[in-house]
CSV table of C-alpha atoms and ligand atoms in Angstrom, one decimal:
chain,number,residue,atom,x,y,z
A,259,UNK,CA,-188.5,-67.2,95.3
A,260,UNK,CA,-190.5,-66.0,92.4
A,261,UNK,CA,-194.1,-67.2,92.0
A,262,UNK,CA,-195.0,-69.5,89.1
A,263,UNK,CA,-197.5,-67.1,87.9
A,264,UNK,CA,-194.9,-64.4,87.5
A,265,UNK,CA,-193.1,-66.3,84.7
A,266,UNK,CA,-196.0,-68.3,83.3
A,267,UNK,CA,-196.1,-66.3,80.1
A,268,UNK,CA,-192.8,-68.0,79.1
A,269,UNK,CA,-193.8,-71.5,80.0
A,270,UNK,CA,-196.5,-74.0,79.2
A,271,UNK,CA,-199.0,-74.1,82.1
A,272,UNK,CA,-199.0,-77.4,83.9
A,273,UNK,CA,-201.8,-79.1,85.6
A,274,UNK,CA,-200.2,-78.6,89.0
A,275,UNK,CA,-203.6,-78.7,90.8
A,276,UNK,CA,-203.0,-82.4,91.0
A,277,UNK,CA,-200.1,-81.9,93.3
A,278,UNK,CA,-200.7,-82.5,97.0
A,279,UNK,CA,-198.6,-79.4,97.8
A,280,UNK,CA,-198.1,-76.0,96.2
A,281,UNK,CA,-195.4,-74.9,93.9
A,282,UNK,CA,-194.0,-72.7,96.7
A,283,UNK,CA,-193.8,-75.7,99.0
A,284,UNK,CA,-191.6,-77.3,96.4
A,285,UNK,CA,-188.7,-75.2,97.7
A,286,UNK,CA,-186.9,-77.4,100.1
A,287,UNK,CA,-184.4,-77.1,103.0
A,288,UNK,CA,-180.9,-75.8,102.0
A,289,UNK,CA,-178.3,-78.3,100.9
A,290,UNK,CA,-175.4,-79.1,103.1
A,291,UNK,CA,-172.3,-77.0,102.6
A,292,UNK,CA,-170.7,-77.6,99.1
A,293,UNK,CA,-168.0,-75.8,97.3
A,294,UNK,CA,-169.7,-73.1,95.2
A,295,UNK,CA,-169.5,-73.2,91.4
A,296,UNK,CA,-166.6,-71.0,90.3
A,297,UNK,CA,-167.6,-67.9,88.3
A,298,UNK,CA,-164.8,-68.8,86.0
A,299,UNK,CA,-166.2,-72.2,85.1
A,300,UNK,CA,-169.9,-72.9,85.6
A,301,UNK,CA,-169.3,-76.4,84.3
A,302,UNK,CA,-166.8,-77.2,87.1
A,303,UNK,CA,-169.4,-79.0,89.3
A,304,UNK,CA,-170.1,-81.6,86.5
A,305,UNK,CA,-166.6,-81.6,85.0
A,306,UNK,CA,-165.8,-85.2,85.8
A,307,UNK,CA,-169.1,-86.4,84.3
A,308,UNK,CA,-168.6,-84.2,81.2
A,309,UNK,CA,-165.1,-85.6,80.8
A,310,UNK,CA,-166.0,-89.2,81.0
A,311,UNK,CA,-169.1,-88.7,78.9
A,312,UNK,CA,-167.1,-88.0,75.7
A,313,UNK,CA,-164.7,-90.9,76.3
A,314,UNK,CA,-167.4,-93.5,77.0
A,315,UNK,CA,-169.5,-92.2,74.2
A,316,UNK,CA,-166.9,-93.3,71.7
A,317,UNK,CA,-167.5,-96.9,72.6
A,318,UNK,CA,-171.2,-96.5,71.6
A,319,UNK,CA,-170.1,-95.5,68.1
A,320,UNK,CA,-167.9,-98.5,67.1
A,321,UNK,CA,-168.5,-99.9,63.7
A,322,UNK,CA,-166.9,-102.9,62.0
A,323,UNK,CA,-166.5,-100.6,59.0
A,324,UNK,CA,-163.3,-98.6,59.6
A,325,UNK,CA,-164.3,-95.6,57.5
A,326,UNK,CA,-167.7,-95.3,59.2
A,327,UNK,CA,-166.1,-95.8,62.6
A,328,UNK,CA,-163.6,-93.0,61.9
A,329,UNK,CA,-166.1,-90.4,60.6
A,330,UNK,CA,-168.7,-91.2,63.3
A,331,UNK,CA,-166.1,-90.4,66.0
A,332,UNK,CA,-164.4,-87.5,64.1
A,333,UNK,CA,-166.1,-84.5,65.7
A,334,UNK,CA,-165.9,-86.1,69.2
A,335,UNK,CA,-162.1,-86.1,69.0
A,336,UNK,CA,-161.9,-82.3,69.1
A,337,UNK,CA,-162.7,-80.3,72.2
A,338,UNK,CA,-166.2,-78.7,72.2
A,339,UNK,CA,-168.4,-76.8,74.6
A,340,UNK,CA,-170.7,-79.9,75.1
A,341,UNK,CA,-173.4,-77.3,75.9
A,342,UNK,CA,-176.4,-79.7,75.5
A,343,UNK,CA,-174.9,-82.4,77.8
A,344,UNK,CA,-173.9,-79.6,80.2
A,345,UNK,CA,-177.4,-78.2,80.5
A,346,UNK,CA,-179.0,-81.7,80.9
A,347,UNK,CA,-176.5,-82.6,83.6
A,348,UNK,CA,-177.0,-79.3,85.5
A,349,UNK,CA,-180.8,-79.8,85.4
A,350,UNK,CA,-180.4,-83.3,86.7
A,351,UNK,CA,-178.3,-81.8,89.5
A,352,UNK,CA,-180.7,-79.0,90.2
A,353,UNK,CA,-183.8,-81.3,90.4
A,354,UNK,CA,-182.8,-84.9,91.3
A,355,UNK,CA,-184.7,-85.8,94.4
A,356,UNK,CA,-187.6,-83.4,93.9
A,357,UNK,CA,-189.8,-85.5,91.6
A,358,UNK,CA,-192.6,-87.7,92.9
A,359,UNK,CA,-190.9,-90.8,91.3
A,360,UNK,CA,-187.3,-90.0,92.3
A,361,UNK,CA,-187.0,-92.9,94.7
A,362,UNK,CA,-188.3,-95.3,92.1
A,363,UNK,CA,-185.7,-94.1,89.6
A,364,UNK,CA,-183.0,-94.3,92.2
A,365,UNK,CA,-184.0,-97.8,93.0
A,366,UNK,CA,-184.0,-98.8,89.3
A,367,UNK,CA,-180.4,-97.4,89.1
A,368,UNK,CA,-179.3,-99.7,91.9
A,369,UNK,CA,-181.5,-102.8,91.5
A,370,UNK,CA,-180.3,-105.5,89.0
A,371,UNK,CA,-182.8,-106.2,86.3
A,372,UNK,CA,-184.8,-103.0,86.8
A,373,UNK,CA,-183.3,-101.5,83.6
A,374,UNK,CA,-181.7,-98.4,85.1
A,375,UNK,CA,-178.2,-99.6,85.9
A,376,UNK,CA,-175.3,-98.3,83.9
A,377,UNK,CA,-174.4,-101.6,82.3
A,378,UNK,CA,-178.1,-102.4,81.6
A,379,UNK,CA,-178.3,-99.4,79.3
A,380,UNK,CA,-175.9,-101.3,76.9
A,381,UNK,CA,-178.0,-104.5,76.9
A,382,UNK,CA,-180.1,-105.0,73.8
A,383,UNK,CA,-183.9,-105.2,74.4
A,384,UNK,CA,-184.2,-107.5,71.4
A,385,UNK,CA,-181.8,-110.4,71.0
A,386,UNK,CA,-178.4,-109.2,69.7
A,387,UNK,CA,-178.4,-111.7,66.8
A,388,UNK,CA,-181.7,-110.2,65.6
A,389,UNK,CA,-180.5,-106.6,66.0
A,390,UNK,CA,-177.3,-107.3,63.9
A,391,UNK,CA,-175.9,-104.0,65.0
A,392,UNK,CA,-172.3,-105.2,65.6
A,393,UNK,CA,-170.3,-102.8,67.6
A,394,UNK,CA,-166.7,-104.1,68.1
A,395,UNK,CA,-166.4,-101.9,71.3
A,396,UNK,CA,-169.3,-103.9,72.8
A,397,UNK,CA,-168.7,-107.5,71.8
A,398,UNK,CA,-170.8,-108.8,74.7
A,399,UNK,CA,-174.0,-107.0,73.9
A,400,UNK,CA,-174.0,-106.9,70.1
A,401,UNK,CA,-173.8,-109.6,67.4
A,402,UNK,CA,-172.7,-109.5,63.8
A,403,UNK,CA,-174.5,-110.8,60.7
A,404,UNK,CA,-171.5,-113.1,60.2
A,405,UNK,CA,-172.5,-115.2,63.2
A,406,UNK,CA,-174.5,-118.3,62.4
A,407,UNK,CA,-178.2,-117.5,62.9
A,408,UNK,CA,-180.4,-120.2,64.3
A,409,UNK,CA,-184.1,-120.2,65.1
A,410,UNK,CA,-184.2,-119.8,68.8
A,411,UNK,CA,-187.3,-121.1,70.7
A,412,UNK,CA,-189.1,-118.2,72.4
A,413,UNK,CA,-187.4,-117.3,75.6
A,414,UNK,CA,-189.4,-117.0,78.8
A,415,UNK,CA,-190.1,-113.4,79.7
A,416,UNK,CA,-187.8,-112.0,82.3
A,417,UNK,CA,-189.9,-109.7,84.5
A,418,UNK,CA,-188.6,-106.7,86.2
A,419,UNK,CA,-188.1,-107.2,89.9
A,420,UNK,CA,-191.2,-105.9,91.7
A,421,UNK,CA,-191.2,-102.4,93.0
A,422,UNK,CA,-190.7,-102.1,96.8
A,423,UNK,CA,-194.0,-101.6,98.5
A,424,UNK,CA,-193.8,-98.0,99.3
A,425,UNK,CA,-191.9,-95.1,97.8
A,426,UNK,CA,-192.9,-92.3,100.1
A,427,UNK,CA,-191.5,-88.9,99.5
A,428,UNK,CA,-189.1,-87.5,102.0
A,429,UNK,CA,-190.2,-88.2,105.6
A,430,UNK,CA,-191.7,-84.7,105.8
A,431,UNK,CA,-193.6,-85.2,102.5
A,432,UNK,CA,-191.8,-82.2,101.1
A,433,UNK,CA,-189.5,-83.0,98.2
A,434,UNK,CA,-185.8,-82.3,98.7
A,435,UNK,CA,-182.8,-82.4,96.5
A,436,UNK,CA,-180.9,-85.6,96.9
A,437,UNK,CA,-177.7,-85.1,98.9
A,438,UNK,CA,-175.0,-85.9,98.1
A,439,UNK,CA,-175.8,-85.4,94.5
A,440,UNK,CA,-176.5,-88.6,92.5
A,441,UNK,CA,-176.6,-88.6,88.8
A,442,UNK,CA,-178.6,-91.5,87.4
A,443,UNK,CA,-177.0,-93.7,84.6
A,444,UNK,CA,-180.0,-92.9,82.4
A,445,UNK,CA,-179.3,-89.2,82.8
A,446,UNK,CA,-175.7,-89.7,81.9
A,447,UNK,CA,-176.7,-91.7,78.8
A,448,UNK,CA,-179.2,-89.0,77.9
A,449,UNK,CA,-176.5,-86.4,77.9
A,450,UNK,CA,-174.5,-88.6,75.5
A,451,UNK,CA,-177.5,-89.0,73.2
A,452,UNK,CA,-178.1,-85.3,73.1
A,453,UNK,CA,-174.5,-84.7,72.0
A,454,UNK,CA,-174.8,-87.5,69.4
A,455,UNK,CA,-177.8,-85.9,67.8
A,456,UNK,CA,-176.1,-82.5,67.9
A,457,UNK,CA,-173.0,-83.9,66.2
A,458,UNK,CA,-175.1,-85.8,63.6
A,459,UNK,CA,-176.8,-82.5,62.7
A,460,UNK,CA,-173.4,-80.8,62.4
A,461,UNK,CA,-172.2,-83.5,60.0
A,462,UNK,CA,-175.2,-82.8,57.8
A,463,UNK,CA,-175.0,-79.1,58.3
A,464,UNK,CA,-171.4,-78.9,57.1
A,465,UNK,CA,-172.5,-80.6,53.9
A,466,UNK,CA,-175.4,-78.2,53.4
A,467,UNK,CA,-173.3,-75.1,54.3
A,468,UNK,CA,-170.2,-76.5,52.3
A,469,UNK,CA,-168.1,-75.6,55.4
A,470,UNK,CA,-164.4,-76.2,55.0
A,471,UNK,CA,-163.7,-75.7,58.7
A,472,UNK,CA,-165.3,-76.7,62.0
A,473,UNK,CA,-163.7,-75.5,65.2
A,474,UNK,CA,-160.6,-74.6,63.3
A,475,UNK,CA,-160.0,-78.0,61.8
A,476,UNK,CA,-161.1,-79.4,58.4
A,477,UNK,CA,-164.8,-80.1,58.5
A,478,UNK,CA,-166.0,-83.7,58.0
A,479,UNK,CA,-167.0,-83.1,54.4
A,480,UNK,CA,-163.6,-81.6,53.7
A,481,UNK,CA,-161.8,-84.5,55.3
A,482,UNK,CA,-164.1,-87.4,54.2
A,483,UNK,CA,-166.4,-86.1,51.5
A,484,UNK,CA,-170.1,-85.3,51.5
A,485,UNK,CA,-171.4,-88.9,51.1
A,486,UNK,CA,-169.5,-90.2,54.1
A,487,UNK,CA,-170.5,-87.2,56.2
A,488,UNK,CA,-174.2,-87.7,55.5
A,489,UNK,CA,-173.9,-91.4,56.2
A,490,UNK,CA,-171.8,-90.8,59.3
A,491,UNK,CA,-174.5,-88.5,60.6
A,492,UNK,CA,-177.2,-91.1,59.9
A,493,UNK,CA,-175.2,-93.7,61.7
A,494,UNK,CA,-175.0,-91.5,64.8
A,495,UNK,CA,-178.7,-91.0,64.7
A,496,UNK,CA,-179.2,-94.7,64.5
A,497,UNK,CA,-177.0,-95.4,67.5
A,498,UNK,CA,-178.6,-92.5,69.4
A,499,UNK,CA,-182.0,-94.0,68.7
A,500,UNK,CA,-181.1,-97.4,70.0
A,501,UNK,CA,-179.6,-95.9,73.1
A,502,UNK,CA,-182.7,-93.7,73.6
A,503,UNK,CA,-185.1,-96.7,73.5
A,504,UNK,CA,-183.0,-98.4,76.2
A,505,UNK,CA,-183.7,-95.6,78.6
A,506,UNK,CA,-187.0,-97.2,79.0
A,507,UNK,CA,-189.1,-94.0,79.1
A,508,UNK,CA,-191.7,-93.4,76.4
A,509,UNK,CA,-192.1,-89.7,77.2
A,510,UNK,CA,-188.3,-89.2,76.9
A,511,UNK,CA,-188.2,-91.2,73.6
A,512,UNK,CA,-191.0,-89.1,72.2
A,513,UNK,CA,-189.4,-85.8,73.3
A,514,UNK,CA,-185.9,-86.5,72.0
A,515,UNK,CA,-187.1,-88.2,68.8
A,516,UNK,CA,-189.2,-85.1,68.0
A,517,UNK,CA,-186.0,-83.0,68.2
A,518,UNK,CA,-184.7,-84.8,65.1
A,519,UNK,CA,-187.8,-83.7,63.2
A,520,UNK,CA,-187.4,-80.2,64.5
A,521,UNK,CA,-183.8,-79.9,63.4
A,522,UNK,CA,-184.7,-80.9,59.9
A,523,UNK,CA,-187.6,-78.5,59.8
A,524,UNK,CA,-185.4,-75.7,61.1
A,525,UNK,CA,-182.8,-76.4,58.4
A,526,UNK,CA,-185.5,-76.5,55.7
A,527,UNK,CA,-187.0,-73.3,56.9
A,528,UNK,CA,-183.6,-71.7,56.7
A,529,UNK,CA,-183.0,-73.0,53.2
A,530,UNK,CA,-186.4,-72.1,51.9
A,531,UNK,CA,-187.1,-69.0,49.8
A,532,UNK,CA,-189.4,-67.5,52.4
A,533,UNK,CA,-188.9,-64.0,51.2
A,534,UNK,CA,-189.7,-64.5,47.5
A,535,UNK,CA,-192.4,-62.3,45.9
A,536,UNK,CA,-194.0,-65.5,44.5
A,537,UNK,CA,-195.1,-66.3,48.1
A,538,UNK,CA,-196.8,-63.0,48.2
A,539,UNK,CA,-194.2,-61.4,50.5
A,540,UNK,CA,-192.6,-58.2,49.2
A,541,UNK,CA,-189.8,-56.2,50.5
A,542,UNK,CA,-191.6,-53.8,52.8
A,543,UNK,CA,-191.5,-53.4,56.6
A,544,UNK,CA,-194.4,-55.9,56.8
A,545,UNK,CA,-192.2,-58.4,55.0
A,546,UNK,CA,-189.5,-57.8,57.6
A,547,UNK,CA,-192.1,-58.7,60.3
A,548,UNK,CA,-192.9,-61.9,58.4
A,549,UNK,CA,-189.2,-62.6,58.1
A,550,UNK,CA,-188.8,-62.1,61.8
A,551,UNK,CA,-191.4,-64.7,62.7
A,552,UNK,CA,-189.8,-67.2,60.3
A,553,UNK,CA,-186.4,-66.4,61.7
A,554,UNK,CA,-187.4,-66.9,65.3
A,555,UNK,CA,-189.3,-70.1,64.5
A,556,UNK,CA,-186.3,-71.4,62.7
A,557,UNK,CA,-184.1,-70.5,65.6
A,558,UNK,CA,-186.2,-72.5,68.0
A,559,UNK,CA,-186.3,-75.5,65.7
A,560,UNK,CA,-182.7,-75.5,64.8
A,561,UNK,CA,-181.1,-74.7,68.1
A,562,UNK,CA,-183.4,-74.2,71.1
A,563,UNK,CA,-185.5,-77.4,70.7
A,564,UNK,CA,-182.6,-79.7,71.5
A,565,UNK,CA,-181.7,-77.7,74.5
A,566,UNK,CA,-185.2,-77.3,75.8
A,567,UNK,CA,-186.3,-80.9,75.3
A,568,UNK,CA,-183.0,-82.2,76.5
A,569,UNK,CA,-183.3,-80.4,79.8
A,570,UNK,CA,-186.9,-81.6,80.1
A,571,UNK,CA,-186.0,-85.2,79.4
A,572,UNK,CA,-183.3,-85.1,82.0
A,573,UNK,CA,-185.7,-83.9,84.6
A,574,UNK,CA,-188.3,-86.6,83.6
A,575,UNK,CA,-185.6,-89.3,83.9
A,576,UNK,CA,-185.1,-88.0,87.5
A,577,UNK,CA,-188.7,-89.0,88.3
A,578,UNK,CA,-190.6,-85.8,87.7
A,579,UNK,CA,-194.0,-86.5,86.4
A,580,UNK,CA,-197.1,-84.8,85.0
A,581,UNK,CA,-198.2,-81.9,87.1
A,582,UNK,CA,-194.8,-81.1,88.6
A,583,UNK,CA,-193.3,-77.8,87.9
A,584,UNK,CA,-189.7,-78.9,87.4
A,585,UNK,CA,-190.0,-80.2,83.9
A,586,UNK,CA,-191.9,-77.1,82.8
A,587,UNK,CA,-189.1,-75.0,84.2
A,588,UNK,CA,-186.5,-77.1,82.4
A,589,UNK,CA,-188.2,-76.8,79.0
A,590,UNK,CA,-188.9,-73.1,79.3
A,591,UNK,CA,-185.4,-72.4,80.5
A,592,UNK,CA,-183.9,-74.4,77.6
A,593,UNK,CA,-186.1,-72.7,75.1
A,594,UNK,CA,-185.2,-69.2,76.2
A,595,UNK,CA,-181.5,-70.1,76.7
A,596,UNK,CA,-181.4,-71.7,73.3
A,597,UNK,CA,-182.9,-68.7,71.5
A,598,UNK,CA,-180.4,-66.4,73.3
A,599,UNK,CA,-177.5,-68.8,72.3
A,600,UNK,CA,-178.4,-68.8,68.6
A,601,UNK,CA,-179.1,-65.0,68.5
A,602,UNK,CA,-175.6,-64.4,69.9
A,603,UNK,CA,-174.2,-66.9,67.5
A,604,UNK,CA,-175.7,-64.9,64.7
A,605,UNK,CA,-174.2,-61.7,66.1
A,606,UNK,CA,-170.8,-63.3,66.4
A,607,UNK,CA,-171.0,-64.1,62.7
A,608,UNK,CA,-170.8,-60.3,62.1
A,609,UNK,CA,-168.4,-59.4,64.9
A,610,UNK,CA,-165.9,-62.2,64.9
A,611,UNK,CA,-163.7,-64.0,62.4
A,612,UNK,CA,-161.8,-67.1,61.9
A,613,UNK,CA,-159.7,-66.6,65.1
A,614,UNK,CA,-162.7,-66.9,67.4
A,615,UNK,CA,-165.2,-68.9,65.4
A,616,UNK,CA,-162.9,-71.4,63.7
A,617,UNK,CA,-164.5,-70.3,60.4
A,618,UNK,CA,-164.6,-67.1,58.4
A,619,UNK,CA,-166.9,-64.3,59.7
A,620,UNK,CA,-169.8,-63.2,57.5
A,621,UNK,CA,-170.5,-66.8,56.7
A,622,UNK,CA,-174.3,-66.4,57.1
A,623,UNK,CA,-174.6,-63.7,54.4
A,624,UNK,CA,-172.5,-65.7,52.0
A,625,UNK,CA,-175.0,-68.6,52.6
A,626,UNK,CA,-177.8,-66.2,51.7
A,627,UNK,CA,-179.1,-66.1,55.3
A,628,UNK,CA,-180.6,-63.0,56.8
A,629,UNK,CA,-180.3,-63.3,60.6
A,630,UNK,CA,-181.2,-60.9,63.4
A,631,UNK,CA,-178.7,-58.1,62.6
A,632,UNK,CA,-179.7,-58.0,58.9
A,633,UNK,CA,-183.4,-58.1,59.7
A,634,UNK,CA,-183.1,-55.2,62.1
A,635,UNK,CA,-181.0,-53.3,59.6
A,636,UNK,CA,-183.8,-53.8,57.1
A,637,UNK,CA,-186.1,-51.8,59.3
A,638,UNK,CA,-183.7,-48.9,59.3
A,639,UNK,CA,-182.4,-49.2,55.7
A,640,UNK,CA,-185.1,-50.3,53.2
A,641,UNK,CA,-182.4,-50.9,50.6
A,642,UNK,CA,-181.6,-54.1,52.6
A,643,UNK,CA,-184.9,-55.6,51.4
A,644,UNK,CA,-183.9,-56.4,47.8
A,645,UNK,CA,-180.6,-57.8,49.0
A,646,UNK,CA,-182.4,-60.2,51.4
A,647,UNK,CA,-184.9,-61.1,48.6
A,648,UNK,CA,-182.1,-62.2,46.3
A,649,UNK,CA,-180.2,-63.8,49.1
A,650,UNK,CA,-177.1,-61.6,48.7
A,651,UNK,CA,-176.5,-63.3,45.4
A,652,UNK,CA,-175.1,-60.5,43.3
A,653,UNK,CA,-171.5,-59.4,43.3
A,654,UNK,CA,-171.0,-56.9,46.1
A,655,UNK,CA,-174.3,-57.8,47.9
A,656,UNK,CA,-172.5,-59.4,50.9
A,657,UNK,CA,-170.2,-56.3,51.4
A,658,UNK,CA,-173.2,-53.9,51.0
A,659,UNK,CA,-175.3,-55.9,53.5
A,660,UNK,CA,-172.4,-55.9,56.0
A,661,UNK,CA,-172.1,-52.2,55.6
A,662,UNK,CA,-175.8,-51.6,56.1
A,663,UNK,CA,-175.7,-53.7,59.2
A,664,UNK,CA,-172.6,-51.7,60.4
A,665,UNK,CA,-174.5,-48.5,59.9
A,666,UNK,CA,-177.6,-49.8,61.8
A,667,UNK,CA,-178.4,-50.8,65.3
A,668,UNK,CA,-178.9,-54.4,64.1
A,669,UNK,CA,-176.1,-56.0,66.1
A,670,UNK,CA,-177.0,-54.1,69.2
A,671,UNK,CA,-180.7,-54.9,69.0
A,672,UNK,CA,-180.1,-58.6,68.3
A,673,UNK,CA,-177.9,-58.6,71.4
A,674,UNK,CA,-180.7,-56.9,73.4
A,675,UNK,CA,-183.2,-59.6,72.2
A,676,UNK,CA,-180.7,-62.3,73.2
A,677,UNK,CA,-180.4,-60.7,76.6
A,678,UNK,CA,-184.2,-60.5,77.1
A,679,UNK,CA,-184.3,-64.3,76.5
A,680,UNK,CA,-181.4,-65.0,78.8
A,681,UNK,CA,-183.0,-62.9,81.5
A,682,UNK,CA,-186.2,-64.8,81.1
A,683,UNK,CA,-184.3,-68.1,81.4
A,684,UNK,CA,-182.6,-66.7,84.6
A,685,UNK,CA,-186.0,-65.7,86.0
A,686,UNK,CA,-187.3,-69.2,85.5
A,687,UNK,CA,-184.5,-70.6,87.6
A,688,UNK,CA,-185.9,-68.8,90.6
A,689,UNK,CA,-188.6,-71.5,90.7
A,690,UNK,CA,-185.9,-74.0,91.6
A,691,UNK,CA,-184.6,-74.7,95.1
A,692,UNK,CA,-181.2,-73.2,95.8
A,693,UNK,CA,-178.3,-75.4,94.8
A,694,UNK,CA,-174.9,-75.2,93.2
A,695,UNK,CA,-176.3,-76.3,89.9
A,696,UNK,CA,-178.8,-73.5,90.0
A,697,UNK,CA,-175.9,-71.1,90.5
A,698,UNK,CA,-174.1,-72.6,87.5
A,699,UNK,CA,-177.2,-72.3,85.4
A,700,UNK,CA,-177.5,-68.7,86.4
A,701,UNK,CA,-173.9,-68.0,85.4
A,702,UNK,CA,-174.5,-69.7,82.1
A,703,UNK,CA,-177.3,-67.3,81.4
A,704,UNK,CA,-174.8,-64.4,81.7
A,705,UNK,CA,-172.1,-66.3,79.7
A,706,UNK,CA,-174.4,-67.0,76.8
A,707,UNK,CA,-174.6,-63.2,76.2
A,708,UNK,CA,-170.9,-62.3,76.9
A,709,UNK,CA,-169.3,-65.3,75.1
A,710,UNK,CA,-167.0,-64.6,72.1
A,711,UNK,CA,-166.9,-68.1,70.6
B,130,FPP,C1,-175.6,-75.5,62.8
B,130,FPP,O1,-176.0,-74.3,62.4
B,130,FPP,C2,-176.6,-76.5,62.5
B,130,FPP,C3,-177.7,-76.9,63.3
B,130,FPP,C4,-177.8,-76.3,64.6
B,130,FPP,C5,-178.7,-77.9,62.9
B,130,FPP,C6,-178.6,-78.4,61.5
B,130,FPP,C7,-179.7,-79.4,61.2
B,130,FPP,C8,-179.7,-80.2,60.0
B,130,FPP,C9,-178.6,-80.1,59.0
B,130,FPP,C10,-180.8,-81.1,59.8
B,130,FPP,C11,-180.4,-82.5,59.9
B,130,FPP,C12,-180.5,-83.0,61.3
B,130,FPP,C13,-180.0,-84.2,61.8
B,130,FPP,C14,-180.3,-84.5,63.2
B,130,FPP,C15,-179.3,-85.2,61.0
B,130,FPP,P1,-175.1,-73.2,61.8
B,130,FPP,O2,-174.7,-73.5,60.4
B,130,FPP,O3,-175.8,-71.9,62.0
B,130,FPP,O4,-173.8,-73.2,62.7
B,130,FPP,P2,-172.3,-73.6,62.4
B,130,FPP,O5,-171.7,-72.2,62.1
B,130,FPP,O6,-171.8,-74.2,63.6
B,130,FPP,O7,-172.3,-74.4,61.2
B,131,MG,MG1,-173.2,-74.4,59.4
C-alpha cells in the first residue's frame, strides 16, 4: 500500500496525529470471498442500488402542479451514466466500517427514532402543515396549503433514543470494512441528492447553452421552454435541499450546499469575458497561461466539485470523522477524477459528433468556449489568440479554430493531462483497503480516459 505522504501533494493534509493508530494500520484484514467487479461493468456491484435509486427518486419530486411535476422528472426518465451517485455509492462500499463512528451510524440506521432509517429520511423535521411542501407521492409526510391550518400548541420534544453505552471499534481496535456490505439509507439518499443537483444544473445549463438536444432527445428548454426549465431546476434544488437537511449531518449539508455555489461560479467563470483586453489580458503566450488557470478553476467548479464533495459526504455519512484519512482520499479522488472527466468531455467535443454525444460536435467553439484543445493549440499557433479573444464570433472562426486544433497537439495534450489526473486518482485509491469497490473505482479511472460518450 502506498504511504499517505506519497500522494499528499494531491490532497489536503489531515490532522491524523489525533488518530490512535497510523494510516498504515488502517489497512484491514481481507474481505471474505466476493464475486469480483467485472471489467466490463465497474458499476455492477452497486447495480441494484443504482437502479432503485432513480425510481425511488421520482417520488421525491412529486408536485401538485402537473407541469412542474413533468419537467422536474423529465431528465430522470432517460437513461444516464449516474456517475455522481455511482462514485458516492462506491466510496460508501469502499469505506463503510472503517470510520470511528461507523457503529453509531449503523445503529442509527436500525434504531427507530434515531433519524437514520430509510423511512425517517422522508419525515419532515418541521410540522408538515408549516412546511406546506405538498408532494402527492408522499401524502403521509407532506401537507398542502389547502388543508385547514390551526394553531397547534407546542409539541413536547421527542428526543432521540440514547446512544448505547459503548461503540468500540472492531474487537481488535483496527477498523475493518463491514461485511457483508451495508449501504446506509442516508448514503442512498445522498446519492439521489447528488443526482438531483446535477440534473438541476443541466436544466439551467441547457437554457444558457440553448441546447436543442440532451442525450439524443429534445432538451428541456426545447420541450418545455426556458422559463419552465429554469423553474424546474430550482424546484429540484429545493427538494434536494430539504432532503439534504434530513440527513442530519451539518458537515454534509455544508459540503453539498457549497457545491451549488461552486456550480454557479463555474458557469459564470465560463461565461465571463476573461480574455478581453479591457481586463489587461492580451493575446500572448502569457495570456494563454492565464486562460489555463481560469479554465482549470472553472473545470473544478463546474464538474469536479460535485464529484469530490459527493464522495467525501458519502464517507462522512459512513461515520468517518475529522482526522481520518478516508474522507481526504474521497475528496482528492473525486477532484482528480472530476478534472479528468471534464477534460475528456472537452476532447470529445472535438472528436465526436451527434452519434456519440447526443448533440452536435464542436458545440463548445460555437458557444465561444476555448477548452483544453484550443488553449494548447494557442501555444503552437499564435493566430488562435485573436479567435479566442473574440470568442469565435466572426464568420469562419469556428472552422478555422477547429482546423488549428487539428493541426496542433491540443487534443493529444488535453488527453495526457486528463490521464495525469486519472492516474493521480488511481494512486490515491492505494490508501484504501482492498475491496471490490476499490477495484471498481480503479476501473473507472481507466474508463474515464477511454470513454467515447
Ligand atoms: C454541463 O456543462 C453543465 C454543468 C456541469 C454545470 C452547469 C451549472 C449551471 C448552469 C449553474 C446553475 C447550477 C445549478 C445547481 C442550478 P456542459 O455544457 O459542458 O455539458 P453538456 O454538453 O452536457 O451541456
Ligand atoms: Mg451545456
